[in-house]
Amino acid sequence: MSDYVVQDNPARHRFELLVEGEVGALATYHVRDGAVMILHTETAPEMQGRGLASELARQTLDQLRERGDRVIPSCPFFARYINEHPEYADLVK
């Protein structure tokens, strides 16, 4: 699944996972108290069931770690993903 690239789109306050140039999944966020609050995750209906949201979460969290940012996982999907992948627990504010 490493063929997919996640990019931060700060103008739209979201991380986007691109599939053949189209947004296949996205995670909206808000920066608050020095941390990135992940608000909502969604996958394009025609692309559901391909693990895109998990790949989005993994790459987003890796990018936030590289930037030195902390995370507030308000989105239930991101909260569950972090719970299931404790290697990201240190990012949670």
mmCIF file of C-alpha atoms in Angstrom:
data_model
loop_
_atom_site.group_PDB
_atom_site.id
_atom_site.type_symbol
_atom_site.label_atom_id
_atom_site.label_comp_id
_atom_site.label_asym_id
_atom_site.label_seq_id
_atom_site.Cartn_x
_atom_site.Cartn_y
_atom_site.Cartn_z
ATOM 1 C CA MET A 1 0.000 0.000 0.000
ATOM 2 C CA SER A 2 3.057 2.247 -0.003
ATOM 3 C CA ASP A 3 2.126 3.386 -3.521
ATOM 4 C CA TYR A 4 -0.271 5.867 -1.926
ATOM 5 C CA VAL A 5 1.008 9.263 -0.888
ATOM 6 C CA VAL A 6 -0.458 11.363 1.905
ATOM 7 C CA GLN A 7 0.016 15.104 1.703
ATOM 8 C CA ASP A 8 -0.864 17.891 4.084
ATOM 9 C CA ASN A 9 -3.195 20.455 2.508
ATOM 10 C CA PRO A 10 -2.987 23.280 5.079
ATOM 11 C CA ALA A 11 -5.215 25.582 3.015
ATOM 12 C CA ARG A 12 -8.070 23.069 3.433
ATOM 13 C CA HIS A 13 -6.984 21.895 6.916
ATOM 14 C CA ARG A 14 -6.739 18.272 5.921
ATOM 15 C CA PHE A 15 -4.390 15.441 5.129
ATOM 16 C CA GLU A 16 -5.211 13.804 1.793
ATOM 17 C CA LEU A 17 -4.368 10.330 0.547
ATOM 18 C CA LEU A 18 -4.076 10.456 -3.220
ATOM 19 C CA VAL A 19 -5.083 7.571 -5.480
ATOM 20 C CA GLU A 20 -4.134 8.178 -9.103
ATOM 21 C CA GLY A 21 -4.214 11.925 -8.494
ATOM 22 C CA GLU A 22 -7.624 11.889 -6.792
ATOM 23 C CA VAL A 23 -8.346 12.246 -3.074
ATOM 24 C CA GLY A 24 -9.240 8.720 -1.956
ATOM 25 C CA ALA A 25 -9.326 9.462 1.777
ATOM 26 C CA LEU A 26 -8.897 12.528 3.951
ATOM 27 C CA ALA A 27 -8.543 13.575 7.556
ATOM 28 C CA THR A 28 -9.604 17.070 8.546
ATOM 29 C CA TYR A 29 -7.767 18.808 11.357
ATOM 30 C CA HIS A 30 -7.477 21.940 13.431
ATOM 31 C CA VAL A 31 -4.344 23.177 15.183
ATOM 32 C CA ARG A 32 -5.127 23.828 18.842
ATOM 33 C CA ASP A 33 -2.943 24.359 21.896
ATOM 34 C CA GLY A 34 0.189 23.488 19.938
ATOM 35 C CA ALA A 35 -1.192 20.172 18.723
ATOM 36 C CA VAL A 36 -2.934 18.864 15.618
ATOM 37 C CA MET A 37 -6.498 17.870 16.469
ATOM 38 C CA ILE A 38 -7.715 15.242 13.973
ATOM 39 C CA LEU A 39 -11.435 15.908 13.636
ATOM 40 C CA HIS A 40 -12.835 13.591 10.978
ATOM 41 C CA THR A 41 -11.720 10.880 8.567
ATOM 42 C CA GLU A 42 -13.548 9.826 5.439
ATOM 43 C CA THR A 43 -12.929 7.604 2.444
ATOM 44 C CA ALA A 44 -14.444 8.160 -0.989
ATOM 45 C CA PRO A 45 -17.415 5.738 -1.233
ATOM 46 C CA GLU A 46 -16.099 4.092 -4.388
ATOM 47 C CA MET A 47 -12.742 3.409 -2.688
ATOM 48 C CA GLN A 48 -13.942 1.964 0.616
ATOM 49 C CA GLY A 49 -12.745 -1.453 1.722
ATOM 50 C CA ARG A 50 -9.189 -1.007 0.403
ATOM 51 C CA GLY A 51 -7.517 0.008 3.677
ATOM 52 C CA LEU A 52 -7.089 3.617 2.592
ATOM 53 C CA ALA A 53 -8.126 5.108 5.938
ATOM 54 C CA SER A 54 -5.535 3.006 7.786
ATOM 55 C CA GLU A 55 -2.834 4.019 5.332
ATOM 56 C CA LEU A 56 -3.946 7.638 5.712
ATOM 57 C CA ALA A 57 -3.669 7.358 9.508
ATOM 58 C CA ARG A 58 -0.229 5.714 9.364
ATOM 59 C CA GLN A 59 1.297 8.229 6.971
ATOM 60 C CA THR A 60 -0.353 11.195 8.698
ATOM 61 C CA LEU A 61 0.984 10.142 12.094
ATOM 62 C CA ASP A 62 4.437 9.502 10.615
ATOM 63 C CA GLN A 63 4.459 12.998 9.095
ATOM 64 C CA LEU A 64 3.319 14.586 12.351
ATOM 65 C CA ARG A 65 6.087 12.731 14.201
ATOM 66 C CA GLU A 66 8.669 13.974 11.677
ATOM 67 C CA ARG A 67 7.449 17.548 12.203
ATOM 68 C CA GLY A 68 7.601 17.172 15.969
ATOM 69 C CA ASP A 69 3.858 17.771 16.349
ATOM 70 C CA ARG A 70 1.588 16.292 19.006
ATOM 71 C CA VAL A 71 -1.828 14.815 18.165
ATOM 72 C CA ILE A 72 -5.274 15.100 19.707
ATOM 73 C CA PRO A 73 -7.247 12.221 18.127
ATOM 74 C CA SER A 74 -10.805 13.585 18.333
ATOM 75 C CA CYS A 75 -11.780 11.450 15.345
ATOM 76 C CA PRO A 76 -12.932 7.994 16.539
ATOM 77 C CA PHE A 77 -11.079 6.290 13.675
ATOM 78 C CA PHE A 78 -7.742 7.927 14.548
ATOM 79 C CA ALA A 79 -8.291 7.252 18.266
ATOM 80 C CA ARG A 80 -8.922 3.556 17.528
ATOM 81 C CA TYR A 81 -5.959 3.400 15.127
ATOM 82 C CA ILE A 82 -3.598 4.823 17.778
ATOM 83 C CA ASN A 83 -5.025 2.450 20.381
ATOM 84 C CA GLU A 84 -4.362 -0.502 18.042
ATOM 85 C CA HIS A 85 -0.862 0.803 17.127
ATOM 86 C CA PRO A 86 0.781 1.750 20.434
ATOM 87 C CA GLU A 87 3.947 2.888 18.633
ATOM 88 C CA TYR A 88 2.037 6.151 18.053
ATOM 89 C CA ALA A 89 0.840 6.630 21.652
ATOM 90 C CA ASP A 90 3.735 9.006 22.414
ATOM 91 C CA LEU A 91 2.280 11.501 19.921
ATOM 92 C CA VAL A 92 -0.976 11.941 21.826
ATOM 93 C CA LYS A 93 -1.313 15.154 23.782
#
